[in-house]
Amino acid sequence: MSTLTELSLSEVTTGLRHGNFSSRELAQAYLERIERLDPALHTFLTLTPELALVQADQADQLLSDWRKNGGAAPSPLLGIPLAVKDILCVAGVRCTCGSRILENFIPPYNATSVARLRQAGMVILGKTNTDEFAMGSSTENSAYGVTHNPWDLSRVPGGSSGGSAAAVAAGLAPLALGTDTGGSVRQPASLCGVTGLKPTYGRVSRYGLVAFGSSLDVVGVFGHSAADAALVFAQMAGQDTLDATSVELPVPEFQPDASTKPSLYGLRVGVPGEYFITGMQPEVEAAIHQAITILEELGAVIQPVSLPHTQYALPVYYLIAPAEASANLARYDGVRYGPRQPAEVMWDVFRHTRGELFGPEVKRRIMLGTYALSAGYYDAYYGQAQKVRTLIKRDFDQAFTQVNLIATPATPNTAFRIGEHADDPLSMYLEDIFTLPANLAGVPGIAFPAGFDSKGLPIGIQLTAASFQEDLLFRAAHAYQQATDWHTRRPSLNQS
Ligand code: GLN
């Protein structure tokens, strides 16, 4: 039965519809594989096997009714397992956000993204590891231990959605949800050799996503291919009255071109010089240029573009994101959220609860953010950062008058060793140098495998598009994946 976990998503959908196997058998196959392989990887923080089997049985019932009675074909996601980053609420399931302060928090409701995927019949396997409150690029900031990269267990999977990325890479779930505030879907997708989509800001409801940087946060998805990710995106996207920043726009359905070599004729792809920097791993640079050549062979016109304010993205992000985080995390005070640490006076309750239960990176962000927002510094730091953010957004607006897509590396290097950046927060922050600008501009991005380095570690390319043009990202990534097989490679975990 374990071979069920090796089928492609379309094979699984077909098999379920024909009744060749059941959703229960599929969920059991994944749970069995998780039990066997996850102790070495630590991708899941909470498993929900009972819930999964109940949901799978419901899916099997719907499938059997459909086989008997006919009618419209069910959702391609009906009965398909899903892993959920432990920062998105699933009703009745512990949601830790990788933090001790929410060790026992059980949300009474579903995030809208989760609710919509449940509506489509997906089966939730459990909650995946994350850096504490999604602050980090390696999962090393999780209070519950690091996740290991399935391609090399001594290396990080990236972060903050490292548990979800590694779970898909290791075949522990066919699809997984993540969140991306500064790169937390695209960077781990790149480091784990899977496809990861960050939608346009406002495209997917943030309701039930525990807030980090509210003007940057977006729910994204991991899968083995762009076509797989597109299915989840189509279900979870769209306006939601529970999130005032969600946008009322139709969500175009991506219909993968069935031909073996779809064409990118008519698309212009820009390559910004600012994203090929000294210090990046030469093998990454070479692989990205190679991938861009393939896009050209598929019919795209390649041309240089400039995003002149790119160098300011990192400092701007590290003012805006911590400022928003310091406000969002004020609620974890032992009164509203968090187990109250006993003390004589109120201020000591706050001090002990926050001092003892937040990890060092979260405290660092709260201090940076509080400082940037404080009287006398607000204009010089936060206000200034907002202005430069506008310039970064205008860079993208300008570039997208010339090209349809922008192609860059997703990360400057492949997966680094666990502990390699542990004592140097700044070197960790540099990991997201190529992904942060899209969050500041609000535009969508997709990362997917474009080769391997000499150590056998995956390399990821990133495509970005103008706001609400996710379908262009899917089209280009799908065409690339029809022409190459990097995305079909799997780490050899069975021996371990
Ligand atoms: N690594 C970045 C940070 O630490 C981005 C994290 C994210 O996208 N959630 O803030």
Short mmCIF file of C-alpha atoms and ligand atoms in Angstrom, two decimals:
data_model
loop_
_atom_site.label_atom_id
_atom_site.label_comp_id
_atom_site.label_asym_id
_atom_site.label_seq_id
_atom_site.Cartn_x
_atom_site.Cartn_y
_atom_site.Cartn_z
CA MET A 1 0.00 0.00 0.00
CA SER A 2 2.96 2.35 0.54
CA THR A 3 3.27 2.70 -3.25
CA LEU A 4 0.14 4.85 -3.13
CA THR A 5 2.36 7.62 -1.80
CA GLU A 6 4.46 7.43 -4.96
CA LEU A 7 1.63 8.13 -7.40
CA SER A 8 1.29 11.56 -8.98
CA LEU A 9 -1.65 13.66 -7.89
CA SER A 10 -3.54 13.12 -11.15
CA GLU A 11 -3.00 9.35 -10.85
CA VAL A 12 -4.37 9.48 -7.31
CA THR A 13 -7.42 11.50 -8.37
CA THR A 14 -8.13 9.04 -11.18
CA GLY A 15 -7.57 6.03 -8.92
CA LEU A 16 -9.96 7.41 -6.30
CA ARG A 17 -12.64 8.16 -8.86
CA HIS A 18 -12.38 4.67 -10.34
CA GLY A 19 -12.45 3.12 -6.90
CA ASN A 20 -9.06 1.43 -7.41
CA PHE A 21 -8.28 2.40 -3.81
CA SER A 22 -10.03 4.45 -1.16
CA SER A 23 -9.23 7.77 0.44
CA ARG A 24 -8.93 5.87 3.74
CA GLU A 25 -6.26 3.59 2.22
CA LEU A 26 -4.48 6.63 0.84
CA ALA A 27 -4.49 8.42 4.21
CA GLN A 28 -3.31 5.24 5.92
CA ALA A 29 -0.45 4.89 3.44
CA TYR A 30 0.69 8.42 4.21
CA LEU A 31 0.29 7.97 7.98
CA GLU A 32 2.33 4.78 7.80
CA ARG A 33 5.08 6.52 5.83
CA ILE A 34 5.06 9.41 8.33
CA GLU A 35 5.39 6.95 11.21
CA ARG A 36 8.36 5.31 9.48
CA LEU A 37 10.25 8.34 8.20
CA ASP A 38 9.25 11.35 10.27
CA PRO A 39 11.26 10.50 13.39
CA ALA A 40 14.40 11.31 11.37
CA LEU A 41 12.90 14.39 9.68
CA HIS A 42 10.58 15.97 12.27
CA THR A 43 8.31 17.63 9.74
CA PHE A 44 5.12 17.29 11.84
CA LEU A 45 4.44 18.87 15.23
CA THR A 46 0.98 17.32 15.59
CA LEU A 47 -0.51 14.37 13.73
CA THR A 48 -4.26 14.02 13.39
CA PRO A 49 -4.79 10.38 12.32
CA GLU A 50 -8.29 10.00 13.80
CA LEU A 51 -9.47 13.20 12.15
CA ALA A 52 -7.83 12.16 8.87
CA LEU A 53 -9.62 8.82 8.79
CA VAL A 54 -13.01 10.38 9.56
CA GLN A 55 -12.49 12.93 6.78
CA ALA A 56 -11.26 10.20 4.41
CA ASP A 57 -14.37 8.10 5.11
CA GLN A 58 -16.55 11.12 4.28
CA ALA A 59 -14.66 11.52 1.01
CA ASP A 60 -15.07 7.81 0.22
CA GLN A 61 -18.81 8.13 0.79
CA LEU A 62 -19.04 11.08 -1.61
CA LEU A 63 -16.95 9.24 -4.19
CA SER A 64 -19.08 6.12 -3.98
CA ASP A 65 -22.31 8.18 -4.24
CA TRP A 66 -20.87 9.85 -7.34
CA ARG A 67 -19.91 6.52 -8.89
CA LYS A 68 -23.45 5.26 -8.28
CA ASN A 69 -25.43 8.36 -9.22
CA GLY A 70 -23.17 10.19 -11.67
CA GLY A 71 -23.44 13.96 -11.97
CA ALA A 72 -20.74 16.61 -12.04
CA ALA A 73 -17.22 15.28 -11.46
CA PRO A 74 -16.13 15.82 -7.85
CA SER A 75 -13.30 18.21 -6.95
CA PRO A 76 -9.90 16.82 -7.97
CA LEU A 77 -8.91 17.39 -4.34
CA LEU A 78 -11.66 15.20 -2.88
CA GLY A 79 -10.04 12.61 -0.62
CA ILE A 80 -6.49 13.99 -1.09
CA PRO A 81 -4.30 14.37 2.04
CA LEU A 82 -3.00 17.77 3.12
CA ALA A 83 -0.44 18.91 5.68
CA VAL A 84 -1.00 22.31 7.29
CA LYS A 85 1.66 24.65 8.67
CA ASP A 86 1.19 25.00 12.41
CA ILE A 87 0.36 28.69 12.13
CA LEU A 88 -2.98 28.17 10.36
CA CYS A 89 -5.95 27.31 12.54
CA VAL A 90 -7.62 23.92 12.19
CA ALA A 91 -10.67 23.69 14.44
CA GLY A 92 -10.07 21.49 17.47
CA VAL A 93 -6.39 20.84 16.66
CA ARG A 94 -3.54 22.33 18.71
CA CYS A 95 -1.91 25.31 16.96
CA THR A 96 1.49 26.12 18.49
CA CYS A 97 2.99 28.50 15.90
CA GLY A 98 6.26 26.81 16.85
CA SER A 99 6.08 28.64 20.19
CA ARG A 100 5.90 27.57 23.84
CA ILE A 101 3.48 30.43 24.43
CA LEU A 102 0.82 28.60 22.39
CA GLU A 103 1.80 25.10 23.48
CA ASN A 104 -1.77 24.32 24.53
CA PHE A 105 -3.78 26.61 22.26
CA ILE A 106 -6.66 24.84 20.53
CA PRO A 107 -8.45 27.13 18.05
CA PRO A 108 -12.22 26.69 17.88
CA TYR A 109 -12.42 27.55 14.16
CA ASN A 110 -10.79 26.84 10.81
CA ALA A 111 -8.69 29.33 8.87
CA THR A 112 -10.63 30.25 5.71
CA SER A 113 -7.94 28.60 3.55
CA VAL A 114 -8.33 25.39 5.56
CA ALA A 115 -12.15 25.60 5.55
CA ARG A 116 -12.22 25.96 1.75
CA LEU A 117 -9.92 22.98 1.25
CA ARG A 118 -12.03 20.93 3.65
CA GLN A 119 -15.03 22.00 1.61
CA ALA A 120 -13.28 20.53 -1.44
CA GLY A 121 -12.86 17.29 0.52
CA MET A 122 -9.18 17.37 1.45
CA VAL A 123 -8.03 15.18 4.33
CA ILE A 124 -5.87 16.80 7.02
CA LEU A 125 -2.92 14.68 8.15
CA GLY A 126 -1.54 17.09 10.76
CA LYS A 127 0.31 20.32 11.52
CA THR A 128 3.85 20.97 10.35
CA ASN A 129 6.89 22.52 11.98
CA THR A 130 7.65 26.22 11.64
CA ASP A 131 10.04 28.80 12.99
CA GLU A 132 8.41 30.45 16.00
CA PHE A 133 5.62 32.71 14.68
CA ALA A 134 7.11 32.18 11.19
CA MET A 135 10.20 34.23 12.06
CA GLY A 136 13.15 32.53 10.45
CA SER A 137 14.53 30.78 7.40
CA SER A 138 15.49 27.35 8.69
CA THR A 139 12.95 26.05 11.29
CA GLU A 140 15.79 26.34 13.81
CA ASN A 141 13.72 28.96 15.64
CA SER A 142 10.95 26.44 16.36
CA ALA A 143 10.58 25.81 20.09
CA TYR A 144 10.02 22.14 19.22
CA GLY A 145 13.26 21.33 17.41
CA VAL A 146 14.56 21.64 13.87
CA THR A 147 13.21 19.90 10.76
CA HIS A 148 15.81 18.05 8.69
CA ASN A 149 16.16 18.47 4.96
CA PRO A 150 15.16 15.19 3.25
CA TRP A 151 18.03 15.58 0.75
CA ASP A 152 20.64 15.76 3.52
CA LEU A 153 19.59 15.28 7.12
CA SER A 154 22.45 17.44 8.40
CA ARG A 155 20.98 20.45 6.61
CA VAL A 156 18.00 22.75 7.17
CA PRO A 157 14.86 22.57 5.02
CA GLY A 158 14.62 26.36 4.93
CA GLY A 159 11.86 28.21 6.67
CA SER A 160 9.72 29.29 8.13
CA SER A 161 7.39 26.76 6.44
CA GLY A 162 10.21 24.17 6.52
CA GLY A 163 8.02 21.39 7.93
CA SER A 164 5.53 21.66 5.06
CA ALA A 165 8.24 21.86 2.38
CA ALA A 166 10.16 18.89 3.79
CA ALA A 167 6.96 16.84 4.23
CA VAL A 168 6.11 17.23 0.53
CA ALA A 169 9.73 16.60 -0.54
CA ALA A 170 9.87 13.41 1.55
CA GLY A 171 6.52 12.14 0.25
CA LEU A 172 4.84 12.47 3.65
CA ALA A 173 2.03 14.56 2.13
CA PRO A 174 1.23 15.26 -1.53
CA LEU A 175 0.31 18.87 -0.78
CA ALA A 176 0.91 21.25 2.12
CA LEU A 177 -0.01 24.75 3.18
CA GLY A 178 2.56 27.32 4.23
CA THR A 179 2.65 31.05 4.79
CA ASP A 180 4.94 33.59 3.19
CA THR A 181 5.73 36.94 4.82
CA GLY A 182 9.20 37.41 3.37
CA GLY A 183 9.88 34.15 1.56
CA SER A 184 8.67 31.42 3.87
CA VAL A 185 7.08 29.37 1.09
CA ARG A 186 9.48 30.05 -1.78
CA GLN A 187 12.75 29.72 0.15
CA PRO A 188 11.97 26.29 1.74
CA ALA A 189 10.45 25.09 -1.55
CA SER A 190 13.74 25.95 -3.20
CA LEU A 191 15.86 24.27 -0.52
CA CYS A 192 13.71 21.11 -0.53
CA GLY A 193 13.24 20.73 -4.30
CA VAL A 194 9.47 21.24 -4.45
CA THR A 195 7.16 23.82 -6.02
CA GLY A 196 5.96 26.62 -3.74
CA LEU A 197 3.51 29.39 -4.56
CA LYS A 198 3.16 32.73 -2.76
CA PRO A 199 -0.06 34.27 -4.08
CA THR A 200 -0.70 37.99 -4.49
CA TYR A 201 -1.30 39.79 -1.18
CA GLY A 202 -5.06 39.89 -0.75
CA ARG A 203 -5.74 36.90 -3.01
CA VAL A 204 -6.17 34.37 -0.18
CA SER A 205 -7.91 35.20 3.07
CA ARG A 206 -5.65 35.65 6.10
CA TYR A 207 -8.48 34.75 8.48
CA GLY A 208 -7.17 32.09 10.84
CA LEU A 209 -3.55 32.70 9.87
CA VAL A 210 -1.90 33.73 13.12
CA ALA A 211 -0.60 37.22 12.30
CA PHE A 212 3.09 38.04 11.96
CA GLY A 213 3.38 41.00 9.54
CA SER A 214 -0.18 41.77 8.52
CA SER A 215 0.67 43.83 5.43
CA LEU A 216 2.93 41.05 4.14
CA ASP A 217 1.44 37.70 5.29
CA VAL A 218 -0.11 35.42 2.70
CA VAL A 219 -1.13 31.74 2.67
CA GLY A 220 0.76 29.68 0.08
CA VAL A 221 1.00 26.09 -1.04
CA PHE A 222 3.61 23.40 -1.68
CA GLY A 223 3.27 20.55 -4.18
CA HIS A 224 5.41 18.52 -6.52
CA SER A 225 4.40 20.57 -9.54
CA ALA A 226 2.89 23.88 -10.54
CA ALA A 227 -0.22 22.05 -11.79
CA ASP A 228 -0.70 20.45 -8.34
CA ALA A 229 -0.21 23.76 -6.52
CA ALA A 230 -2.66 25.43 -8.92
CA LEU A 231 -5.46 23.08 -7.81
CA VAL A 232 -5.09 24.09 -4.17
CA PHE A 233 -4.71 27.76 -5.05
CA ALA A 234 -7.95 27.73 -7.06
CA GLN A 235 -9.87 26.30 -4.10
CA MET A 236 -8.54 28.55 -1.37
CA ALA A 237 -8.29 31.87 -3.23
CA GLY A 238 -11.01 34.48 -3.46
CA GLN A 239 -12.68 37.12 -1.39
CA ASP A 240 -13.67 36.43 2.20
CA THR A 241 -15.82 38.69 4.34
CA LEU A 242 -13.70 37.68 7.33
CA ASP A 243 -10.60 39.38 5.93
CA ALA A 244 -11.09 42.97 4.80
CA THR A 245 -7.85 42.89 2.78
CA SER A 246 -9.03 39.98 0.64
CA VAL A 247 -9.84 41.17 -2.83
CA GLU A 248 -13.03 40.68 -4.80
CA LEU A 249 -11.66 39.49 -8.11
CA PRO A 250 -12.41 36.32 -10.05
CA VAL A 251 -9.82 33.58 -9.65
CA PRO A 252 -8.88 32.36 -13.12
CA GLU A 253 -8.73 28.58 -13.25
CA PHE A 254 -5.42 27.30 -14.55
CA GLN A 255 -5.99 24.66 -17.22
CA PRO A 256 -2.69 22.88 -17.79
CA ASP A 257 -1.79 22.62 -21.43
CA ALA A 258 -1.95 18.90 -22.11
CA SER A 259 0.67 18.94 -24.87
CA THR A 260 4.03 17.53 -23.85
CA LYS A 261 5.78 20.75 -24.79
CA PRO A 262 3.51 23.71 -24.07
CA SER A 263 4.58 26.99 -25.55
CA LEU A 264 5.52 30.23 -23.87
CA TYR A 265 5.19 32.09 -27.14
CA GLY A 266 4.06 35.66 -26.56
CA LEU A 267 5.48 35.97 -23.04
CA ARG A 268 8.29 38.32 -22.11
CA VAL A 269 10.53 37.30 -19.24
CA GLY A 270 12.70 39.92 -17.55
CA VAL A 271 16.00 39.10 -15.86
CA PRO A 272 17.04 41.72 -13.29
CA GLY A 273 20.79 42.17 -12.88
CA GLU A 274 20.24 43.15 -9.24
CA TYR A 275 19.46 39.49 -8.40
CA PHE A 276 22.78 38.07 -9.56
CA ILE A 277 25.02 39.22 -6.77
CA THR A 278 28.59 38.57 -5.77
CA GLY A 279 28.78 35.98 -3.05
CA MET A 280 25.99 33.80 -4.36
CA GLN A 281 26.76 30.14 -4.99
CA PRO A 282 28.13 29.89 -8.58
CA GLU A 283 26.25 26.62 -9.21
CA VAL A 284 22.98 28.38 -8.36
CA GLU A 285 23.73 31.21 -10.75
CA ALA A 286 24.64 28.77 -13.54
CA ALA A 287 21.50 26.67 -13.01
CA ILE A 288 19.24 29.74 -13.14
CA HIS A 289 20.80 30.94 -16.39
CA GLN A 290 20.31 27.43 -17.78
CA ALA A 291 16.65 27.46 -16.70
CA ILE A 292 16.14 30.85 -18.34
CA THR A 293 17.52 29.38 -21.57
CA ILE A 294 14.86 26.68 -21.36
CA LEU A 295 12.15 29.32 -20.96
CA GLU A 296 13.55 30.93 -24.09
CA GLU A 297 13.51 27.60 -25.97
CA LEU A 298 9.86 27.28 -24.96
CA GLY A 299 9.14 30.51 -26.82
CA ALA A 300 9.52 33.27 -24.23
CA VAL A 301 11.41 36.42 -25.11
CA ILE A 302 14.13 37.07 -22.54
CA GLN A 303 15.23 40.62 -21.82
CA PRO A 304 17.08 42.48 -19.07
CA VAL A 305 15.02 44.55 -16.62
CA SER A 306 16.03 46.66 -13.67
CA LEU A 307 14.62 46.70 -10.14
CA PRO A 308 16.86 49.50 -8.88
CA HIS A 309 15.70 49.60 -5.25
CA THR A 310 16.31 45.89 -4.61
CA GLN A 311 19.21 46.61 -2.26
CA TYR A 312 16.82 48.34 0.17
CA ALA A 313 14.39 45.43 0.43
CA LEU A 314 16.19 43.74 3.32
CA PRO A 315 16.48 46.81 5.60
CA VAL A 316 12.94 47.90 4.73
CA TYR A 317 11.54 44.44 5.49
CA TYR A 318 13.41 44.27 8.79
CA LEU A 319 11.77 47.51 9.89
CA ILE A 320 8.24 46.85 8.64
CA ALA A 321 7.90 43.16 9.53
CA PRO A 322 9.19 43.52 13.13
CA ALA A 323 7.10 46.70 13.61
CA GLU A 324 3.94 44.83 12.61
CA ALA A 325 5.03 41.78 14.62
CA SER A 326 5.56 43.85 17.76
CA ALA A 327 1.96 45.05 17.52
CA ASN A 328 0.52 41.65 16.57
CA LEU A 329 2.35 39.79 19.32
CA ALA A 330 1.18 42.13 22.10
CA ARG A 331 -1.78 39.79 22.66
CA TYR A 332 0.45 37.03 24.09
CA ASP A 333 0.49 38.45 27.59
CA GLY A 334 -0.86 35.62 29.72
CA VAL A 335 -4.25 37.36 29.87
CA ARG A 336 -5.61 37.23 26.35
CA TYR A 337 -3.38 34.41 25.06
CA GLY A 338 -0.66 32.31 26.63
CA PRO A 339 -0.53 30.40 29.91
CA ARG A 340 -0.29 33.02 32.66
CA GLN A 341 2.91 32.88 34.67
CA PRO A 342 2.09 33.70 38.30
CA ALA A 343 3.36 36.99 39.78
CA GLU A 344 2.34 39.59 42.37
CA VAL A 345 1.71 42.52 40.06
CA MET A 346 0.33 42.81 36.55
CA TRP A 347 3.55 43.96 34.88
CA ASP A 348 5.38 40.96 36.29
CA VAL A 349 2.70 38.64 34.86
CA PHE A 350 3.38 40.11 31.41
CA ARG A 351 7.14 40.09 31.92
CA HIS A 352 7.29 36.48 33.07
CA THR A 353 4.83 35.15 30.50
CA ARG A 354 6.55 36.84 27.59
CA GLY A 355 10.07 36.55 28.98
CA GLU A 356 9.85 32.84 29.67
CA LEU A 357 7.70 31.63 26.78
CA PHE A 358 8.94 33.58 23.74
CA GLY A 359 12.17 32.43 22.08
CA PRO A 360 15.16 34.68 21.37
CA GLU A 361 14.34 35.52 17.73
CA VAL A 362 10.78 36.56 18.59
CA LYS A 363 12.08 38.76 21.40
CA ARG A 364 14.62 40.31 19.03
CA ARG A 365 11.88 41.16 16.51
CA ILE A 366 9.59 42.61 19.19
CA MET A 367 12.39 44.83 20.47
CA LEU A 368 13.38 45.96 16.96
CA GLY A 369 9.76 46.65 16.05
CA THR A 370 8.91 48.46 19.27
CA TYR A 371 11.96 50.65 18.82
CA ALA A 372 11.09 51.45 15.20
CA LEU A 373 7.57 52.47 16.23
CA SER A 374 8.45 54.47 19.33
CA ALA A 375 7.87 58.21 19.60
CA GLY A 376 10.74 60.19 18.12
CA TYR A 377 11.93 57.26 15.96
CA TYR A 378 8.75 56.45 14.08
CA ASP A 379 9.35 58.93 11.24
CA ALA A 380 13.03 58.17 10.92
CA TYR A 381 12.58 54.38 10.75
CA TYR A 382 9.06 53.08 10.16
CA GLY A 383 7.86 56.10 8.17
CA GLN A 384 10.98 56.11 6.03
CA ALA A 385 10.73 52.36 5.42
CA GLN A 386 7.14 52.78 4.20
CA LYS A 387 8.30 55.36 1.67
CA VAL A 388 11.07 53.12 0.36
CA ARG A 389 8.57 50.24 0.22
CA THR A 390 6.60 52.34 -2.26
CA LEU A 391 9.72 52.76 -4.39
CA ILE A 392 10.26 48.99 -4.38
CA LYS A 393 6.65 48.46 -5.45
CA ARG A 394 7.10 51.03 -8.25
CA ASP A 395 10.17 49.11 -9.48
CA PHE A 396 7.90 46.10 -10.06
CA ASP A 397 5.11 48.23 -11.59
CA GLN A 398 7.62 49.69 -14.00
CA ALA A 399 9.19 46.32 -14.88
CA PHE A 400 5.77 44.78 -15.54
CA THR A 401 5.07 47.41 -18.18
CA GLN A 402 7.93 45.80 -20.12
CA VAL A 403 7.69 42.10 -19.27
CA ASN A 404 5.08 39.55 -18.13
CA LEU A 405 7.33 37.64 -15.76
CA ILE A 406 10.57 38.20 -13.86
CA ALA A 407 12.97 35.28 -13.47
CA THR A 408 15.50 35.19 -10.63
CA PRO A 409 17.13 32.68 -8.32
CA ALA A 410 14.84 31.87 -5.36
CA THR A 411 17.75 31.79 -2.92
CA PRO A 412 21.44 32.75 -3.16
CA ASN A 413 22.57 29.25 -2.10
CA THR A 414 21.35 25.71 -1.58
CA ALA A 415 20.44 24.27 1.84
CA PHE A 416 22.91 25.21 4.57
CA ARG A 417 23.98 23.10 7.52
CA ILE A 418 21.97 23.04 10.70
CA GLY A 419 23.68 25.51 13.02
CA GLU A 420 25.61 27.27 10.24
CA HIS A 421 23.84 30.62 10.73
CA ALA A 422 22.69 30.03 14.30
CA ASP A 423 24.89 32.66 15.97
CA ASP A 424 24.52 35.30 13.29
CA PRO A 425 20.97 36.58 12.76
CA LEU A 426 22.07 38.89 9.98
CA SER A 427 23.50 36.07 7.86
CA MET A 428 20.17 34.25 8.34
CA TYR A 429 18.27 37.36 7.23
CA LEU A 430 20.30 37.39 4.00
CA GLU A 431 18.78 34.02 3.03
CA ASP A 432 15.61 35.83 1.94
CA ILE A 433 17.26 38.54 -0.09
CA PHE A 434 15.60 37.39 -3.35
CA THR A 435 12.16 36.65 -1.92
CA LEU A 436 11.49 39.69 0.31
CA PRO A 437 10.89 42.23 -2.50
CA ALA A 438 7.78 40.38 -3.77
CA ASN A 439 6.21 40.59 -0.30
CA LEU A 440 6.96 44.29 -0.03
CA ALA A 441 5.39 44.83 -3.47
CA GLY A 442 2.53 42.39 -2.83
CA VAL A 443 3.12 40.54 -6.11
CA PRO A 444 2.85 36.75 -6.55
CA GLY A 445 5.85 34.45 -6.86
CA ILE A 446 6.52 30.80 -7.48
CA ALA A 447 9.67 28.81 -6.74
CA PHE A 448 10.39 25.45 -8.33
CA PRO A 449 13.30 23.05 -8.89
CA ALA A 450 15.79 24.01 -11.60
CA GLY A 451 18.70 21.66 -10.94
CA PHE A 452 20.98 20.30 -8.26
CA ASP A 453 24.38 21.39 -7.01
CA SER A 454 27.43 19.14 -6.79
CA LYS A 455 26.40 18.04 -3.30
CA GLY A 456 23.09 16.78 -4.67
CA LEU A 457 21.08 19.63 -3.13
CA PRO A 458 18.14 21.19 -4.99
CA ILE A 459 18.37 24.61 -6.65
CA GLY A 460 15.23 26.72 -7.08
CA ILE A 461 14.24 29.34 -9.62
CA GLN A 462 11.70 32.05 -8.80
CA LEU A 463 9.22 33.64 -11.18
CA THR A 464 7.25 36.71 -10.19
CA ALA A 465 4.32 38.31 -12.01
CA ALA A 466 2.18 41.40 -11.65
CA SER A 467 -0.53 41.27 -8.98
CA PHE A 468 -3.30 38.72 -9.55
CA GLN A 469 -1.48 37.03 -12.43
CA GLU A 470 -0.88 33.73 -10.70
CA ASP A 471 -2.15 31.98 -13.83
CA LEU A 472 0.90 33.27 -15.73
CA LEU A 473 3.17 31.83 -13.05
CA PHE A 474 1.44 28.46 -13.37
CA ARG A 475 1.59 28.56 -17.14
CA ALA A 476 5.33 29.25 -17.26
CA ALA A 477 6.27 26.87 -14.44
CA HIS A 478 4.11 24.12 -15.93
CA ALA A 479 5.70 24.56 -19.36
CA TYR A 480 9.14 24.36 -17.75
CA GLN A 481 8.13 21.23 -15.84
CA GLN A 482 6.86 19.57 -19.02
CA ALA A 483 10.25 20.22 -20.61
CA THR A 484 12.43 19.16 -17.64
CA ASP A 485 12.32 16.52 -14.93
CA TRP A 486 13.97 18.23 -11.94
CA HIS A 487 10.63 18.36 -10.12
CA THR A 488 10.20 14.59 -10.42
CA ARG A 489 13.41 13.75 -8.50
CA ARG A 490 12.92 12.41 -4.99
CA PRO A 491 15.36 12.11 -2.08
CA SER A 492 16.35 8.50 -1.32
CA LEU A 493 14.89 8.20 2.14
CA ASN A 494 13.79 4.60 2.10
CA GLN A 495 17.20 3.36 3.10
CA SER A 496 17.39 5.63 6.12
N1 GLN B 1 12.76 34.63 6.91
C1 GLN B 1 11.96 35.81 6.95
C2 GLN B 1 11.80 36.25 8.39
O1 GLN B 1 12.42 35.68 9.21
C3 GLN B 1 10.62 35.55 6.32
C4 GLN B 1 9.75 34.68 7.14
C5 GLN B 1 8.40 34.46 6.54
O2 GLN B 1 8.18 34.62 5.35
N2 GLN B 1 7.47 34.09 7.41
O3 GLN B 1 11.08 37.13 8.71
#
